[in-house]
XYZ file of C-alpha atoms in Angstrom:
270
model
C -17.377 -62.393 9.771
C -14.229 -64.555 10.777
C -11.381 -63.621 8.649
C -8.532 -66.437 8.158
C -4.777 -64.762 6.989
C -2.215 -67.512 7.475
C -2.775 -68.538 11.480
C -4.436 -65.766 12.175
C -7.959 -65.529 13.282
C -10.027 -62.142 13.315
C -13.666 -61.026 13.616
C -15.194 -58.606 12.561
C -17.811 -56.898 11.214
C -18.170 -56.934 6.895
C -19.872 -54.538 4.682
C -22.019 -56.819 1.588
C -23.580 -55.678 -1.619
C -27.413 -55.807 -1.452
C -29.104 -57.801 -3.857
C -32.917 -57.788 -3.762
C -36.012 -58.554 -6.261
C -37.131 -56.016 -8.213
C -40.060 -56.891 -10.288
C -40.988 -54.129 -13.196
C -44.325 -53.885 -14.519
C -45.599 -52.060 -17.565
C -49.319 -51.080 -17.402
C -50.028 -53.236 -14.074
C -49.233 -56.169 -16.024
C -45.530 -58.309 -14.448
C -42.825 -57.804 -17.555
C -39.157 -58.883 -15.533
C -38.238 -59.580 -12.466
C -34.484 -58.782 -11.639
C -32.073 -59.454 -8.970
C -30.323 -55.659 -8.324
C -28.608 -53.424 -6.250
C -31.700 -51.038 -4.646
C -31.203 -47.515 -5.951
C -31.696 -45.496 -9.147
C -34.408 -48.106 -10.022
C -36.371 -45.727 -12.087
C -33.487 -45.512 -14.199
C -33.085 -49.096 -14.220
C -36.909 -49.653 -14.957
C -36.460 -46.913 -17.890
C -33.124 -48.153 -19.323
C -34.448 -51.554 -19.218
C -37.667 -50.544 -21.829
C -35.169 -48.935 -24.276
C -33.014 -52.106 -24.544
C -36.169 -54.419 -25.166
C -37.318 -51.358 -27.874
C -40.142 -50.331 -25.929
C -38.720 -46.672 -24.622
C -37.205 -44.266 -27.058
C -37.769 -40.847 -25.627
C -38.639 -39.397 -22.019
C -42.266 -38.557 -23.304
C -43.116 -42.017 -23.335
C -43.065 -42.763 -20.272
C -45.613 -40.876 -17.815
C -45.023 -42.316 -14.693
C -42.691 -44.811 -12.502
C -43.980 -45.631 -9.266
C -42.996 -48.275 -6.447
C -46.481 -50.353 -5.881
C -47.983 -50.565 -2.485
C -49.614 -53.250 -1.362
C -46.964 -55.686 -2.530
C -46.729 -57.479 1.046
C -49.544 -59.314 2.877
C -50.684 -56.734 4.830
C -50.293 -54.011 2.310
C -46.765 -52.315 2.758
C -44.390 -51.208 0.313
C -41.314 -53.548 -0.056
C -39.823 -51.416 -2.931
C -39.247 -54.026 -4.820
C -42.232 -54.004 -7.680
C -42.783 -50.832 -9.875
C -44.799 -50.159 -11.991
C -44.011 -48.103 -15.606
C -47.092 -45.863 -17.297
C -46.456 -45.316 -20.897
C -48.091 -42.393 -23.053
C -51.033 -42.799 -25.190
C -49.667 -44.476 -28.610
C -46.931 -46.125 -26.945
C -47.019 -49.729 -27.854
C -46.758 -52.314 -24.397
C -43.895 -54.773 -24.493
C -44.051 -57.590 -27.151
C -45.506 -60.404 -25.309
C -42.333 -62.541 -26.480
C -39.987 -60.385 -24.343
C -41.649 -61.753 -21.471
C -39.306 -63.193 -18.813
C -40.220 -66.494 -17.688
C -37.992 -66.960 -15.175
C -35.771 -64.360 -13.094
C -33.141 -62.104 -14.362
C -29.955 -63.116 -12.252
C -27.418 -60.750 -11.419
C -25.060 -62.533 -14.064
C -27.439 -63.012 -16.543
C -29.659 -60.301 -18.257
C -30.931 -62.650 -21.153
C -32.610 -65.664 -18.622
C -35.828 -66.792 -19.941
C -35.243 -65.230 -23.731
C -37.060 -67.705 -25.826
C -34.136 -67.659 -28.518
C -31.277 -65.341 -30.043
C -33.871 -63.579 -32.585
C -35.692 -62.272 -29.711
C -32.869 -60.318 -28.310
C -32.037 -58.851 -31.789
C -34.337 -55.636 -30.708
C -34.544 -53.633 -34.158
C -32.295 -50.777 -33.262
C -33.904 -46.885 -33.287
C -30.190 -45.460 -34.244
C -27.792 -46.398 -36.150
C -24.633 -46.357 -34.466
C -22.360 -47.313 -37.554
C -22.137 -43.955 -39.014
C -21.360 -41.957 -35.697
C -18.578 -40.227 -36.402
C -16.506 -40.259 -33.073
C -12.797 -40.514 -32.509
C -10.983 -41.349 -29.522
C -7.106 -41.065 -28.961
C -6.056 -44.394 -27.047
C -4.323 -42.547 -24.486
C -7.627 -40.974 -23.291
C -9.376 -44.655 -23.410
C -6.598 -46.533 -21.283
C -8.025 -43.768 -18.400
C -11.448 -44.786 -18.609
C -10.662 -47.836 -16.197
C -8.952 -46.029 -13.519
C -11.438 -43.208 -13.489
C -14.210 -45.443 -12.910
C -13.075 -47.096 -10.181
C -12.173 -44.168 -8.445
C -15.547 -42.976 -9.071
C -17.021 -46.461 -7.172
C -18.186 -45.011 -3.645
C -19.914 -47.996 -2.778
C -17.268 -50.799 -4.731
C -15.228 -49.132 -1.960
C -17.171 -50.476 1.083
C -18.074 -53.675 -0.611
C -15.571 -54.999 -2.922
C -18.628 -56.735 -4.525
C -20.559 -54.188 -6.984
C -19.830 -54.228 -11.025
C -19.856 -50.526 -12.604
C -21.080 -48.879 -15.598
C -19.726 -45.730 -16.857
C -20.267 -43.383 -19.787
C -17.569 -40.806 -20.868
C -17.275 -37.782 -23.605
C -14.884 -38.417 -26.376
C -12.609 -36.280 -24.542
C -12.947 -38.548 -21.785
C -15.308 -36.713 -19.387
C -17.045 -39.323 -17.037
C -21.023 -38.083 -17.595
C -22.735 -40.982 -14.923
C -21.853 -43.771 -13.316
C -23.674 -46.327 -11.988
C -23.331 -49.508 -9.817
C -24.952 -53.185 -9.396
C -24.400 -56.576 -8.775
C -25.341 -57.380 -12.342
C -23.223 -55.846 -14.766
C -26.288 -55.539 -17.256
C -28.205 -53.572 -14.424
C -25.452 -51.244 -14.119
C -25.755 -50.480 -17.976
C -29.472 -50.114 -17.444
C -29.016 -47.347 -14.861
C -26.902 -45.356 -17.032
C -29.487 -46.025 -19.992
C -32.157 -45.076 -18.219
C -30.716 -42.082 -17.121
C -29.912 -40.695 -20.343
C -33.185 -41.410 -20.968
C -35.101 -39.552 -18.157
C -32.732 -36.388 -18.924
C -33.463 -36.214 -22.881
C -30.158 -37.024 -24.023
C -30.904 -40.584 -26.270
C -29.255 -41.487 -28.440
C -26.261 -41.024 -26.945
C -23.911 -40.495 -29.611
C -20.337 -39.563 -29.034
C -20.408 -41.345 -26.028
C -18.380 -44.597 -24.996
C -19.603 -46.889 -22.830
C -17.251 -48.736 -20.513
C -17.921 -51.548 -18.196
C -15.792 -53.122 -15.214
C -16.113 -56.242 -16.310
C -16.415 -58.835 -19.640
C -18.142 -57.283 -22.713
C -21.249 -59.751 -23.460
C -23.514 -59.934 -26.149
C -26.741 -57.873 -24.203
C -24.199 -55.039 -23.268
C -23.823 -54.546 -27.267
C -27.476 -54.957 -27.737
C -27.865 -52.093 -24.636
C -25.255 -50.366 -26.524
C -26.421 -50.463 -29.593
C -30.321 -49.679 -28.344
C -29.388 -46.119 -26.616
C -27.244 -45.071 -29.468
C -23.553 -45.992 -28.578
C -20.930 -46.361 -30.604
C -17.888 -47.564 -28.846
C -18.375 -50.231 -25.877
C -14.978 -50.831 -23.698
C -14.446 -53.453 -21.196
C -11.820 -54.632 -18.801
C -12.566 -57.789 -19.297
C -13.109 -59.593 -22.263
C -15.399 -60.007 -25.111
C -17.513 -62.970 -26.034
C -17.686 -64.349 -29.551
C -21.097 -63.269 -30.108
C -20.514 -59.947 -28.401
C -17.660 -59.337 -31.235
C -20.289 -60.512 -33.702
C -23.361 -58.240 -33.159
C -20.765 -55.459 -32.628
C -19.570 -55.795 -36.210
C -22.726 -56.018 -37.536
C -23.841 -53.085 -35.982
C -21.025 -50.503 -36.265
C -20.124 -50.901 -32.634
C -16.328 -50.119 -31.804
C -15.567 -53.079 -29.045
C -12.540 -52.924 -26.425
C -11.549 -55.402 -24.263
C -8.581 -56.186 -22.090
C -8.644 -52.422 -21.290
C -5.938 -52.236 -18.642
C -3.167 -50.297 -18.620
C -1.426 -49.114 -21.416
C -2.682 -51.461 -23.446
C -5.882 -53.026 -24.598
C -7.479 -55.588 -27.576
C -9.603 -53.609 -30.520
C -11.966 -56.312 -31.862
C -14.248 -54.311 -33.838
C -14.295 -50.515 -35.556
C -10.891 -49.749 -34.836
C -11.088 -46.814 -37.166
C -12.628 -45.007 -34.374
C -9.383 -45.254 -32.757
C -6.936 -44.828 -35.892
C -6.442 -48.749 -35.846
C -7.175 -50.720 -38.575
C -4.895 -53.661 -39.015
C -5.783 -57.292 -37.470
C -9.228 -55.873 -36.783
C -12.482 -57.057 -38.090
């Protein structure tokens, strides 16, 4: 790498975030193909089913393997696994079917339209009763980055975290798509028996979009917090749903869009 300060010219070596394929397959049969960050892709894989509705408990899933044979001469790239579900567990609806790659901006690519992403939700977030102080939410951003190992090396990785209502950071995980990161943590609540994941708050390095509400709202999680900030449909499902949505969180101070009575707010909020 040539780096350019001013007149200055230096080379020199430059870590970069991977991004590969990863194709997941339920049953042997292709469901998504995503561009991700290798590691923690059985999470990913797992966190991935509960979003679309297909996952809602560790005991339906039986196995998560890496397929060989996925190179011309039969090696193992690591890139395509394959999901076993349990007897009486119902395969993906064929209209969840990605048609085209999922990018690591985009999580929704190849959705036929908006009513297909509108999963019907297992739990029902709106009644969790969780408050947060504010003081313990404008932490969240600082202790996720600290918790970044490989952010530090790269500069180029987005992070998802999720924390106790007294602020306790229970997993982190990092990708170059900010709705793979959300998967990772999904499907790791899901692999340890801990869905849904009330009392928990999600928070995310970067903007709040509509499919990390929907991820949200599919593992059971009431309050979603960003750095960034919302979109308009993001605010939308999250009001329909119960969901509390932060954004802006930096600092001291932050913008409560949605179920600010989680946070003893109440006034210019939907």
């Amino acid at each position: 790498m040539v780096r350019l300060v001013d007149d200055a010219v230096t080379v020199r070596p430059d870590t970069l975030a991977v991004e590969e394929p990863l194709e997941i397959r339920v049953r042997g049969k292709s469901l998504a193909v995503t561009m991700r960050t290798p590691g923690d892709d059985f999470d990913l894989a797992a966190g991935f089913l509960v979003s679309e509705g297909v996952v809602r408990s560790p005991s339906d899933i039986v196995s998560i393997r890496y397929c060989a044979g996925a190179t011309a001469d039969g090696g193992n790239t690591y890139n395509v696994l394959d999901v076993g579900l349990a007897e009486g567990v119902a395969p993906p609806d064929p209209s969840i079917e990605r048609n085209f790659y999922t990018t690591s901006s985009c999580g929704l690519c190849g959705k036929a339209s908006l009513d297909a992403v509108r999963t019907v939700a297992t739990w029902q977030v709106a009644s969790d009763p969780i408050r947060l102080d504010p003081k313990t939410i404008t932490e969240f951003p600082t202790k996720l980055r600290a918790a970044q190992r490989v952010f530090d090396r790269t500069g180029g990785l987005h992070a998802a975290g999720l924390f106790d209502a007294q602020g306790t950071l229970l997993c982190l995980r990092e990708d170059v798509g900010r709705h793979n990161a959300v998967d990772k943590v999904v499907g790791w609540a899901t692999r340890t028996g801990r869905l849904p994941l009330r009392g928990t708050v999600l928070q995310v390095s970067g903007r709040a979009s509509f499919e990390l509400v929907q991820k949200a709202v599919m593992a059971g999680i009431p309050v979603l917090t960003a750095v960034s900030a919302p979109s308009s449909l993001a605010a939308d499902l999250a009001e329909e749903m119960g969901v509390t949505l932060v954004g802006f969180l930096r600092g001291s101070s932050m913008n409560v869009y949605t179920g600010g009575h989680r946070l003893g707010v109440t006034a210019g909020v939907r």
